[in-house]
Coordinates of C-alpha atoms in Angstrom, one line a residue:
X1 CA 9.2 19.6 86.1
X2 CA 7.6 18.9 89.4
X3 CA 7.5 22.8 89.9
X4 CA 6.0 24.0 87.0
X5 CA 2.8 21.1 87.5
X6 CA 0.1 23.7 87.7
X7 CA 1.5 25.3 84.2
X8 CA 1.8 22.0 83.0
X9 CA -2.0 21.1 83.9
X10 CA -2.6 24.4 82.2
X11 CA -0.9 23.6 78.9
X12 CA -2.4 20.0 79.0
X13 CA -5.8 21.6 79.5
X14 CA -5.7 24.1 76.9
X15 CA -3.9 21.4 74.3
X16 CA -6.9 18.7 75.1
X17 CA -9.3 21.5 74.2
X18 CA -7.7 22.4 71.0
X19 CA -7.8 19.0 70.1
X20 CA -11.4 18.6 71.1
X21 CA -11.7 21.4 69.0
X22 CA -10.0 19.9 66.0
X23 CA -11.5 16.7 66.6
X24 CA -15.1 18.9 66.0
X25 CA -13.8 20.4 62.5
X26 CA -13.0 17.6 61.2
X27 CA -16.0 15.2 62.5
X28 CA -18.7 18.1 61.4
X29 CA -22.0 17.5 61.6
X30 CA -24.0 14.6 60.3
X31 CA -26.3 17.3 58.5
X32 CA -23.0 19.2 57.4
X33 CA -22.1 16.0 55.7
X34 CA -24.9 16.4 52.7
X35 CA -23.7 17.8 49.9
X36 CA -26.1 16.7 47.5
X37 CA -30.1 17.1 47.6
X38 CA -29.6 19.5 50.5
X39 CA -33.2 20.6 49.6
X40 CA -34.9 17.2 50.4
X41 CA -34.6 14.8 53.0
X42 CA -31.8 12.9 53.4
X43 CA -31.5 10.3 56.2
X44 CA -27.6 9.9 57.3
X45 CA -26.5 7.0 58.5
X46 CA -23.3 7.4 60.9
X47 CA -21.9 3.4 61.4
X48 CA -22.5 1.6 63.4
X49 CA -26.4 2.6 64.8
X50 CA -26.7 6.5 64.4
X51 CA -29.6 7.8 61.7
X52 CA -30.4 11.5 61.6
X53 CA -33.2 13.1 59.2
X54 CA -31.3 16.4 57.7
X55 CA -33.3 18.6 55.5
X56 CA -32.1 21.9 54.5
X57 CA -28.8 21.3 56.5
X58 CA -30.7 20.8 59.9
X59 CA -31.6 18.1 61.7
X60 CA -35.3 17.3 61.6
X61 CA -37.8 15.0 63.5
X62 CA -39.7 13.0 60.8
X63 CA -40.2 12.7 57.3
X64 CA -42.9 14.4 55.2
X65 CA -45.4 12.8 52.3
X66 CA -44.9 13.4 48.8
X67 CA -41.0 14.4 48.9
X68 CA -38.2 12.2 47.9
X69 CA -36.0 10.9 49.9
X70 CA -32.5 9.9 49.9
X71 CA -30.4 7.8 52.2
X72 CA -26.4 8.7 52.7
X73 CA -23.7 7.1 54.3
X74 CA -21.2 9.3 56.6
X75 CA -17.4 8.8 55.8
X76 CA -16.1 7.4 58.9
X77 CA -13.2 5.9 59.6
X78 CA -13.5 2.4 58.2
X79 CA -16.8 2.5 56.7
X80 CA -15.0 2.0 53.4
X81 CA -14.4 -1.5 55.0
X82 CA -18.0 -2.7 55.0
X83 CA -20.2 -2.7 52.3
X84 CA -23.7 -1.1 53.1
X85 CA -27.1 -2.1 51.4
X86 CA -30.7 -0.8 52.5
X87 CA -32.5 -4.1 53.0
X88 CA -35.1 -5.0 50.9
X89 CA -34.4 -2.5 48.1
X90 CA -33.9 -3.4 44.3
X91 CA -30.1 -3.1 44.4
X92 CA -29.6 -6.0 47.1
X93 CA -26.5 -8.4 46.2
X94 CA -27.7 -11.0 43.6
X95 CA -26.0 -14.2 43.8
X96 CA -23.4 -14.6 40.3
X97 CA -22.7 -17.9 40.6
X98 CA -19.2 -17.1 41.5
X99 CA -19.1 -18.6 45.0
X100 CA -19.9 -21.8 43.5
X101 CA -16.5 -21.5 41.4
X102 CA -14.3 -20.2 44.5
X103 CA -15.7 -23.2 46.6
X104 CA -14.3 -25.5 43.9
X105 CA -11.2 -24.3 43.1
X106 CA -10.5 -24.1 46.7
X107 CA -11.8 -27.6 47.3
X108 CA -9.3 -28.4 44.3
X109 CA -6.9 -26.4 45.6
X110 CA -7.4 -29.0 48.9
X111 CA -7.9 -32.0 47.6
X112 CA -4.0 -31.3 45.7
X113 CA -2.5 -30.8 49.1
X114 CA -3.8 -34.0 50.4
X115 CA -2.9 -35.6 47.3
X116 CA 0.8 -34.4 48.2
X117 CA 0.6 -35.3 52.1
X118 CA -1.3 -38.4 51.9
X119 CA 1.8 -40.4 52.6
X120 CA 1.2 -43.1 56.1
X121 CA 3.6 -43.6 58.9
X122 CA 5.9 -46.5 58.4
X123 CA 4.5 -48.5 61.7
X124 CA 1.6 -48.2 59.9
X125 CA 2.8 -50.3 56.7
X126 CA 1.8 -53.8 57.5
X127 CA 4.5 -56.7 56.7
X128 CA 3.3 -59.0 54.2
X129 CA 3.0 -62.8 55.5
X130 CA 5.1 -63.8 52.7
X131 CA 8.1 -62.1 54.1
X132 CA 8.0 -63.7 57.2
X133 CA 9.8 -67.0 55.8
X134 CA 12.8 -65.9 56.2
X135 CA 15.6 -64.6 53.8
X136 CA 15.4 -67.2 51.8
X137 CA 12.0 -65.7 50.8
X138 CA 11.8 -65.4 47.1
X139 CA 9.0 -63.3 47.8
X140 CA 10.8 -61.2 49.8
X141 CA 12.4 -58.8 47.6
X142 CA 8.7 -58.5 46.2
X143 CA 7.2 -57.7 49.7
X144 CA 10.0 -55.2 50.0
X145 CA 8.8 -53.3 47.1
X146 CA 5.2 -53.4 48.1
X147 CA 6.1 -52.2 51.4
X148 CA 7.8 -48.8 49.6
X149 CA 5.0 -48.5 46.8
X150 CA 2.3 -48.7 49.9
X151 CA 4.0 -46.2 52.0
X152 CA 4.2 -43.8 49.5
X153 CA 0.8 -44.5 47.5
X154 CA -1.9 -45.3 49.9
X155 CA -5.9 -46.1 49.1
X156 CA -5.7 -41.8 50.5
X157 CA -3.9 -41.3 47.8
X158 CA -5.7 -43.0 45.3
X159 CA -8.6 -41.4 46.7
X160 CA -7.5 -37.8 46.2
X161 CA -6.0 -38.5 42.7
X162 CA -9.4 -39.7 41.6
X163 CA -11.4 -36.3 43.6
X164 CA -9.0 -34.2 42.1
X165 CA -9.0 -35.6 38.6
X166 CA -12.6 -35.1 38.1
X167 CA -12.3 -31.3 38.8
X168 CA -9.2 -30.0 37.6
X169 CA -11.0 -29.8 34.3
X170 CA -12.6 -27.1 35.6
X171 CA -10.1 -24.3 36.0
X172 CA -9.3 -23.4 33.1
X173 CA -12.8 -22.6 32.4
X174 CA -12.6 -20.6 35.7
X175 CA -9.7 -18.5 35.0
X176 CA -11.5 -17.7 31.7
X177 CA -14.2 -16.6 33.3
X178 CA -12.3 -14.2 35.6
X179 CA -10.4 -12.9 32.9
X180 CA -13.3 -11.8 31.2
X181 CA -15.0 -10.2 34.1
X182 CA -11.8 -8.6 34.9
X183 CA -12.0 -7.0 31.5
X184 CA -15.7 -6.2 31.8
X185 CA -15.5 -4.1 35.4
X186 CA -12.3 -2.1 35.6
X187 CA -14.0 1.1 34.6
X188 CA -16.8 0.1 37.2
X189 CA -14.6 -0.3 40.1
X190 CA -13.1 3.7 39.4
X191 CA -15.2 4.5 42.3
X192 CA -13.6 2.8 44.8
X193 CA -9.8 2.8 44.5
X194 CA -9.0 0.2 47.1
X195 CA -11.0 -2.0 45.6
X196 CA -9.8 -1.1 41.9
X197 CA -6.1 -1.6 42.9
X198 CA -6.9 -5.5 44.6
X199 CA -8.7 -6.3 41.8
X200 CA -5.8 -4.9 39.1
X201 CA -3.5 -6.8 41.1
X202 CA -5.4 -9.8 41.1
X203 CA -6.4 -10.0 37.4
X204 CA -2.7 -9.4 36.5
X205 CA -1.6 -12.7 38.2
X206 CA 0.1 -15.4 36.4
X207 CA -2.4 -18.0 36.3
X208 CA -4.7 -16.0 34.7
X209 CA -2.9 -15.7 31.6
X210 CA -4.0 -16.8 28.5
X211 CA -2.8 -20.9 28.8
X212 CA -1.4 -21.0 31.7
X213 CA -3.6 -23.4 34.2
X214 CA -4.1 -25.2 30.7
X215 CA -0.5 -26.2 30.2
X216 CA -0.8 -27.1 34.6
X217 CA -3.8 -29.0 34.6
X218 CA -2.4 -31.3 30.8
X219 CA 0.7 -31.7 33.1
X220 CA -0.5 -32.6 36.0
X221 CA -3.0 -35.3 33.9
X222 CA 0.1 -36.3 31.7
X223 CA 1.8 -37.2 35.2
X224 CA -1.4 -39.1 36.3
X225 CA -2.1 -40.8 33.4
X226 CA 1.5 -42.2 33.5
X227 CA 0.9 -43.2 37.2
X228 CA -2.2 -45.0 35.8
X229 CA -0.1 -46.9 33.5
X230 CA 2.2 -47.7 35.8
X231 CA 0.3 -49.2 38.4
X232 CA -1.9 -51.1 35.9
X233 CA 1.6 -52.5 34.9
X234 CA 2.3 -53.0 38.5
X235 CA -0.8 -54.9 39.7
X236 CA -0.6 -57.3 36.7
X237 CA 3.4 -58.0 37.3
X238 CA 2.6 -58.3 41.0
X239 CA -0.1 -60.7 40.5
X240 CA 2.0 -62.8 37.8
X241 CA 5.5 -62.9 40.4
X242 CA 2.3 -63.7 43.7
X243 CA 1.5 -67.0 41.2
X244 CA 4.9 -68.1 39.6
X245 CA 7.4 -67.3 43.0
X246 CA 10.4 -69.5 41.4
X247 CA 10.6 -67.0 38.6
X248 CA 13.4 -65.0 39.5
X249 CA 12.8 -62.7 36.3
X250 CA 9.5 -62.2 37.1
X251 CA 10.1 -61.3 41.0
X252 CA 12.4 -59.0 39.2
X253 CA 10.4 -57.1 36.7
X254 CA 7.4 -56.8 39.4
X255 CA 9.8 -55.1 42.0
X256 CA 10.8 -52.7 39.4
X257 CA 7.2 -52.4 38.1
X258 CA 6.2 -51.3 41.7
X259 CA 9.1 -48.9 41.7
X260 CA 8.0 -47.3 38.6
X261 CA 5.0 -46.8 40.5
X262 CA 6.3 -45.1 43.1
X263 CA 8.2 -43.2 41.3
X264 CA 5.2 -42.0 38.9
X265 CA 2.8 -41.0 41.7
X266 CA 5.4 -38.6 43.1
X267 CA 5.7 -37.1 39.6
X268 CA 1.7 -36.8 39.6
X269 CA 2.6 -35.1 43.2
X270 CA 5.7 -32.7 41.9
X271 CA 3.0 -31.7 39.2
X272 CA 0.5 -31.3 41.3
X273 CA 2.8 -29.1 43.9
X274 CA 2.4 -26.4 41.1
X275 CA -1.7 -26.7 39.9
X276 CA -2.2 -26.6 43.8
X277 CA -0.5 -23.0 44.2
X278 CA -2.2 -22.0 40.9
X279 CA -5.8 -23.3 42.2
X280 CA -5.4 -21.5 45.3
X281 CA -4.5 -18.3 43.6
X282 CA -7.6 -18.9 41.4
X283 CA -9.4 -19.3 44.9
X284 CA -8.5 -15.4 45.6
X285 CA -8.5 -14.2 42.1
X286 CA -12.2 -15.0 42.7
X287 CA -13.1 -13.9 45.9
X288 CA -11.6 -10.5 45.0
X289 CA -13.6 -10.5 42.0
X290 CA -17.2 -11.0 44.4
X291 CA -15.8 -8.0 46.3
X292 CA -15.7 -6.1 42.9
X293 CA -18.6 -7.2 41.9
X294 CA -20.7 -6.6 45.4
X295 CA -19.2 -3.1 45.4
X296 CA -20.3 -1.9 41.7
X297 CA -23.9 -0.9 43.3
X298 CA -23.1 -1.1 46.9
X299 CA -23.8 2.5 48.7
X300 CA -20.3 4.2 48.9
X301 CA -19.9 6.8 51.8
X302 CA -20.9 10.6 51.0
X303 CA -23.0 9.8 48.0
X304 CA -27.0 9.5 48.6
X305 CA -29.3 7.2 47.2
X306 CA -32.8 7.3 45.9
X307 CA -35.1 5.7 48.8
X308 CA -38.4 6.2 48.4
X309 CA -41.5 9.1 48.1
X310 CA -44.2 7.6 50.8
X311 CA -47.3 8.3 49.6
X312 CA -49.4 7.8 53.4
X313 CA -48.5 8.9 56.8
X314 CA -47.2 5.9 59.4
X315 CA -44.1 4.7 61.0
X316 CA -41.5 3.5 59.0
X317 CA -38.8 1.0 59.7
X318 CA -35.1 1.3 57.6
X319 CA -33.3 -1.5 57.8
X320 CA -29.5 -1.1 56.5
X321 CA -27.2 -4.2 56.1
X322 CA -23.6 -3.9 57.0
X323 CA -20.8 -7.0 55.5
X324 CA -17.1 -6.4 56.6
X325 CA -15.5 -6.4 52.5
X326 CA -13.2 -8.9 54.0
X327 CA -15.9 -11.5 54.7
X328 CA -17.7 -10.5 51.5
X329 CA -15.0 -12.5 49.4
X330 CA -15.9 -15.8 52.0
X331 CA -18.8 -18.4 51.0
X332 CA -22.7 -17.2 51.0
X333 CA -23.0 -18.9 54.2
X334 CA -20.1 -17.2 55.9
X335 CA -21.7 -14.4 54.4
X336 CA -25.2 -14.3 55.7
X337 CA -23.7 -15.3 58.6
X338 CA -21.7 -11.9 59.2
X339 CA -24.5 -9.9 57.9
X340 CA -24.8 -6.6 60.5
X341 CA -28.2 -5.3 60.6
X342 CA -29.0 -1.9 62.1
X343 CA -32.6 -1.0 62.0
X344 CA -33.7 2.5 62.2
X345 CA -37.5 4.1 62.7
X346 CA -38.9 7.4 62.0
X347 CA -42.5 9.0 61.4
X348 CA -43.7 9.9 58.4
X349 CA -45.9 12.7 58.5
X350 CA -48.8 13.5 56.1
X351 CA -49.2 16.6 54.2
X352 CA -52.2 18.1 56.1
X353 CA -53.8 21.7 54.3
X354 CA -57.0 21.7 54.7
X355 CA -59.5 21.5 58.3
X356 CA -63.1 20.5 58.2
X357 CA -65.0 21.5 61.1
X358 CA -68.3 22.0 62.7
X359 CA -69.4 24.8 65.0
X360 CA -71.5 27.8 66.3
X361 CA -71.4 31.2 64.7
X362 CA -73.1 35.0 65.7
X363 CA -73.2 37.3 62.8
X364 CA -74.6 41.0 63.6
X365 CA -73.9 44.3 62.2
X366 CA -76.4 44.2 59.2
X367 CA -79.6 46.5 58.8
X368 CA -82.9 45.2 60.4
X369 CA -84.9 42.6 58.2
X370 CA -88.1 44.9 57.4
X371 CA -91.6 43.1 57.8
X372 CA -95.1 44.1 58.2
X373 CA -96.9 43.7 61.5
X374 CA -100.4 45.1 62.5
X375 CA -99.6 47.8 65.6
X376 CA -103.0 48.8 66.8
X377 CA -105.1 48.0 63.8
X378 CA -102.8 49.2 61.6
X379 CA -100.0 47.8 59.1
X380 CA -96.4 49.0 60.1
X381 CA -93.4 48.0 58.6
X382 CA -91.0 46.5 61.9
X383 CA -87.5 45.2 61.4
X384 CA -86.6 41.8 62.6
X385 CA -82.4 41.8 63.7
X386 CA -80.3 39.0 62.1
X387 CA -77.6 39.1 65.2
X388 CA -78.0 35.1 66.3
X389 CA -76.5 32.2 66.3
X390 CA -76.0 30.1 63.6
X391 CA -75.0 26.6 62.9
X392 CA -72.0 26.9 60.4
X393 CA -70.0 24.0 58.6
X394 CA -66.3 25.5 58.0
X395 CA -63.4 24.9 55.5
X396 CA -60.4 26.2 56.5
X397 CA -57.0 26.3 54.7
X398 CA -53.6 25.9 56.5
X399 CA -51.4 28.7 54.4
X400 CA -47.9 28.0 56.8
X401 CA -48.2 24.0 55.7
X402 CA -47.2 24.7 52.2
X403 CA -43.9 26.0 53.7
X404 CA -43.9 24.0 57.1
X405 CA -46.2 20.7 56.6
X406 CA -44.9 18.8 59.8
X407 CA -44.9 21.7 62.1
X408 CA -47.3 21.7 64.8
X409 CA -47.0 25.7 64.9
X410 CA -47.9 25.8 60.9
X411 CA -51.6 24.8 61.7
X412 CA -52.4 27.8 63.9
X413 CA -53.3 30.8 61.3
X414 CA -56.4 29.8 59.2
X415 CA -56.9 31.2 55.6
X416 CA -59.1 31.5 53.7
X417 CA -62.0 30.0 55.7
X418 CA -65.0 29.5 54.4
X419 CA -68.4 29.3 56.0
X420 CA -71.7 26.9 55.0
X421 CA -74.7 27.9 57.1
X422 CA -76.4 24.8 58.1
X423 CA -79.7 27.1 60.1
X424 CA -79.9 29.4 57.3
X425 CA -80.6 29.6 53.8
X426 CA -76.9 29.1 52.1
X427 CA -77.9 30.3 48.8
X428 CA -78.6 34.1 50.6
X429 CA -75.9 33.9 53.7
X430 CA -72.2 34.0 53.0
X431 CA -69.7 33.7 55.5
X432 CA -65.7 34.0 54.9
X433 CA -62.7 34.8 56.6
X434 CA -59.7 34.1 58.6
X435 CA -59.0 33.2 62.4
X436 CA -56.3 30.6 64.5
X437 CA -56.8 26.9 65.0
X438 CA -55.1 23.6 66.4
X439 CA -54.9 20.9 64.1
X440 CA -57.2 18.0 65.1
X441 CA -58.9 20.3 68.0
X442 CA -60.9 23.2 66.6
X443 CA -60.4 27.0 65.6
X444 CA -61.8 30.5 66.2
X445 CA -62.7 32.2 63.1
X446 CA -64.2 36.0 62.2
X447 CA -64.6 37.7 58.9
X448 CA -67.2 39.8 56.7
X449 CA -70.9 38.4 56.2
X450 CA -72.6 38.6 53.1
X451 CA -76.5 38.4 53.6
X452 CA -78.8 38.7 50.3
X453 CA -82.3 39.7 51.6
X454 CA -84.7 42.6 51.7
X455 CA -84.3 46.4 52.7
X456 CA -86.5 49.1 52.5
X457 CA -86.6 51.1 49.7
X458 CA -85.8 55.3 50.2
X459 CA -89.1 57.0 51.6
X460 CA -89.8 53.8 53.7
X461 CA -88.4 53.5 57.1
X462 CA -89.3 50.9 60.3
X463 CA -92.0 51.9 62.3
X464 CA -93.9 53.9 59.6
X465 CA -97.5 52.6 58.6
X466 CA -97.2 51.1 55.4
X467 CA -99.2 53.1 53.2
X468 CA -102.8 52.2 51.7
X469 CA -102.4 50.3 48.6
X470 CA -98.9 49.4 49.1
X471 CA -97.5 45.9 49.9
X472 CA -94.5 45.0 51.7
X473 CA -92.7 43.6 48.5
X474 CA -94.0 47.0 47.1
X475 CA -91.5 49.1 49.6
X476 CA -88.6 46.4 49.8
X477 CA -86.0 45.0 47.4
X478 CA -83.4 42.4 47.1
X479 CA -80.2 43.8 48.4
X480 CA -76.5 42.3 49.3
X481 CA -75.5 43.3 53.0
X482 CA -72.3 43.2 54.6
X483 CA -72.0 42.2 58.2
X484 CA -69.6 40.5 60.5
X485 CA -69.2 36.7 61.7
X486 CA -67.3 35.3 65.2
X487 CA -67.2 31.6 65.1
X488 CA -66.3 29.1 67.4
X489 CA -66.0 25.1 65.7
X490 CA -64.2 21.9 66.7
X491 CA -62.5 19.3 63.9
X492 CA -64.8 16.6 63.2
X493 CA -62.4 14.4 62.6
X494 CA -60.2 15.0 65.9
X495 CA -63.4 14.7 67.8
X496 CA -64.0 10.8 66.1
X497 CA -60.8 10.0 67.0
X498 CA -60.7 11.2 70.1
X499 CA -63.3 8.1 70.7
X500 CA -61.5 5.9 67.9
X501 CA -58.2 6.4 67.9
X502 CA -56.3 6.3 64.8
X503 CA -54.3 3.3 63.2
X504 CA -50.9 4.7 62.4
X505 CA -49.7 2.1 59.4
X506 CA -46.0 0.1 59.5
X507 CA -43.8 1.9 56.6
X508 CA -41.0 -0.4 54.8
X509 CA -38.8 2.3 53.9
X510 CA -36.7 1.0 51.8
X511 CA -40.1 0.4 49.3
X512 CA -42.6 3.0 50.4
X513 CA -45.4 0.3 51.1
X514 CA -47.1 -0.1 54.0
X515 CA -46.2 -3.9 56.0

C-alpha cells in the first residue's frame, strides 16, 4: 500500500470530486428549487440565514413594483424540524388555549408524584412527650401509632392531596377536548407525515378513550374520600383516647383508627400511581396536538407562499421566524424564548416608463420663411431660415422597461419621444422622435419636425419683387413642413435630486406597507 501512494492520492482525488460532484446534483440551486410561480418573484430562503431573489429560474438583485411575490422555503436537511413563519403576516401562530391545559395536566401530573413521595425521614418523626414515661405508658401504644400515621401522612401530604383534588376534575374535560381535535385535524396534518403519524399515535393512546381518565380520576377521589373519613375518624378517636388515657378500649380503637388512616392514604397513593401516568400522558397527548396545530398553516419546505405586491419603491426588511417542532410542544414562554429570527433586506425597485426632461434643440432642413422687405425702394419677398435653437420640454418613453423594469441597461433607447416647444409657437411646431438616455441624467434625441407656416405659392420665389397690387398673404399659404430635430435635455427630476436627495422608504415585507 505504501507503493501505490501516488495512485492512491489519485483515486482519492478523483473519488472526492465525484462526490463534490454529487454533492452539487443533489444540492441544485436555490433558483432550481422553484417549481411553482417560476414566472414571478420568489424569495428562497435556504436555513439558517441565506435569501436569494429567483425570477424566471435566475437569481436576481431586487424586487420590482406591481408583481406578486412569493416566499419559499428550500428542503434542507432538517428544516422539516423547525417550523417557519414570515413575521408579522396574517398566518402567525394564534394562541388556542391549549398551553394552558398542558401546563395543568402536567402540574397535576406533579403534584400526584409528590402526593406519592411526600413520605419524611424517620429522624425526622418527633417522639411524642407522652411516650417518654416509660412502658408503662398507656399512651404509649397511641404515640406509637401516631408516630407510623405521621411518617407516612405528613402536612406535605395533606398539602398535595388537597392541590391535586381541586384539579383532577379537570382531565377528563381535557382528554375530551383532544379527542375531538384529534378527530377534527387528521386530514389537515396529510401534509406533513411526521407530524401526522405522532399525532395518530398519540390520539390512539389509552387515556384518551371514551371513560377512561373518568373511571381514574372517581377512583382516585373514591380512595380520597375514604382517607378523608378515615382521618376525621382518626382525629376524633385520637382526641377522645388524648382525654380518657385509662380507657384501654379507647387507646385501642384510636391506634387502629390511625392505622386505618395510614392504610387509606396509601390507597389514595396506589390510585393515584395510575391518574399520575395517565395525566402525564395527557401532558404529551397535548403538546403533540400544539405541534399539529402550529403546523396546519406553518410554511412547509418547497411550497411558496403569497407575500405581498408593493405598491412604492424602498427597502424592504423580511423577517422569518424559525421554532425547533420539538420546543413548539413546550410552554409559550419556552416558546418565545426559542424563537430564531433571521432578517433579510432587499430593494424594491419601481416601475419607471416614462422621462420628463428639459433641454435645447436645433431643427433645420425646412424651406426659408418668406417675408417682405424693402431692397432699394422696392418690396421683395426674402426668406427668413428656421435652423435655431429652440427651448424644448420632452416626453420620452422607456420601450425595454416593459420587458426589463429594474435594468439599468433598459433605460437607454427612448421611444416615442415627444417634443413641446417652449420658444416657439406649439400649436404650429411639432417635434417627435427617438434617441438614447440614462435614467435620472438626461438623453440625446433626433427625429422629423413638423412646422405649419407659410410658403410661397408657384410663380413666387425669394428675392423676386413682389408684384404691384399683391400682398405677401396674397403670394403665400399655410403649408405643413417636414424638417429634422437634434436635441440635447437633462431629467428634471435627477437634476432636483441631485441637490435633494431622495428619501428611499422602510418596506415591511411581509405586509407591503411602508414602516
Amino acid at each position: 500500500m505504501l507503493r501505490r501512494v501516488a495512485v492512491g492520492a489519485c483515486a482519492l482525488t478523483v473519488m472526492v470530486g465525484m462526490q463534490g460532484r454529487a454533492r452539487a446534483q443533489q444540492r441544485p440551486a436555490a433558483c432550481g428549487s422553484v417549481q411553482e410561480h417560476f414566472r414571478d418573484t420568489v424569495i428562497v430562503f435556504e436555513p439558517p440565514s441565506s435569501f436569494t431573489i429567483c425570477r424566471g429560474g435566475s437569481q436576481q438583485d431586487d424586487v420590482v413594483t406591481g408583481r406578486p411575490v412569493y416566499f419559499q422555503v428550500t428542503p434542507t436537511a432538517g428544516s422539516s424540524m423547525f417550523d417557519f413563519r414570515v413575521h408579522g403576516q396574517g398566518n402567525a401562530w394564534s394562541h388556542t388555549g391549549l398551553a394552558a391545559w398542558q401546563e395543568q395536566a402536567t402540574r397535576v401530573a406533579s403534584g400526584l408524584r409528590d402526593l406519592e413521595h411526600a413520605g419524611v425521614p424517620i429522624s425526622d418523626i418527633p417522639v411524642p412527650l407522652d411516650a417518654a414515661a416509660g412502658a408503662s405508658s398507656p399512651l404509649r401504644p397511641l404515640a406509637a401509632a401516631r408516630a407510623r400515621y405521621a411518617g407516612d401522612v405528613p402536612a406535605r401530604y395533606l398539602d398535595a392531596l388537597h392541590a391535586v383534588r381541586g384539579e383532577a376534575t379537570e382531565l377528563p374535560v381535557i382528554a375530551s377536548v383532544v379527542r375531538r381535535w384529534c378527530n377534527e385535524i387528521g386530514a389537515e396534518t396529510a401534509s406533513r407525515a411526521h407530524v401526522e403519524t405522532a399525532l395518530h399515535a398519540r390520539c390512539a393512546g389509552p387515556e384518551l378513550k371514551e371513560g377512561a381518565l373518568d373511571r381514574d380520576v372517581e377512583a382516585f377521589e373514591g380512595e380520597a374520600t375514604l382517607f378523608d373519613r378515615a382521618r376525621d375518624k382518626a382525629r376524633d378517636a385520637m382526641v377522645t383516647a388524648t382525654a380518657r388515657p385509662d380507657d384501654a378500649n379507647g387507646v385501642n380503637e384510636a391506634v387502629k383508627a390511625l392505622d386505618d388512616a395510614r392504610r387509606a392514604a396509601s390507597g389514595a397513593v396506589a390510585a393515584a400511581h395510575a391518574l399520575r401516568e395517565s395525566s402525564r400522558a395527557l401532558s404529551r397527548d397535548v403538546a403533540e396536538l400544539r405541534v399539529a396545530l402550529r403546523s396546519i398553516d406553518a410554511i412547509r419546505p418547497g411550497v411558496p407562499i403569497y407575500l405581498s405586491t408593493y405598491a412604492g419603491a424602498g427597502n424592504a426588511e423580511l423577517e422569518i421566524d424559525a421554532t425547533p417542532v420539538d420546543i413548539a410542544a413546550a410552554g409559550d414562554t419556552q416558546v418565545h424564548a426559542n424563537v430564531g429570527k433571521t432578517t433579510a433586506r432587499f430593494p424594491v425597485v419601481g416601475r419607471h416608463f416614462v422621462d420628463i426632461e428639459a433641454g435645447l434643440g436645433l431643427s433645420g432642413g425646412t424651406p426659408l420663411t418668406p417675408y417682405v422687405e424693402n431692397v432699394s425702394s422696392v418690396a421683395t419677398i426674402q426668406g427668413k431660415p428656421v435652423d435655431e435653437l429652440v427651448g424644448l420640454a420632452l416626453v420620452e418613453l422607456e420601450p425595454a422597461r416593459f420587458l426589463w423594469p429594474d435594468k439599468p441597461l433598459a433605460g437607454l433607447v427612448r421611444f416615442p419621444v415627444l417634443a413641446l416647444p417652449l420658444t416657439r409657437n406649439p400649436t404650429q411646431n411639432f417635434f417627435g422622435g427617438a434617441g438614447l438616455g440614462w435614467t435620472g441624467v438626461g438623453s440625446i434625441v433626433g427625429g422629423p419636425y413638423l412646422q405649419y407656416a407659410l410658403t410661397l405659392r408657384d410663380g413666387y420665389s425669394i428675392g423676386q419683387p413682389l408684384p404691384a397690387g399683391t400682398t405677401i398673404q396674397g403670394a403665400t399659404a399655410q403649408e405643413l413642413r417636414v424638417g429634422y430635430f437634434v436635441s440635447a435635455s437633462v431629467d428634471l427630476l435627477g437634476l432636483f435630486h441631485l441637490f435633494v436627495p431622495g428619501h428611499s422608504s422602510a418596506i415591511d415585507a411581509a405586509t407591503g406597507k411602508e414602516k
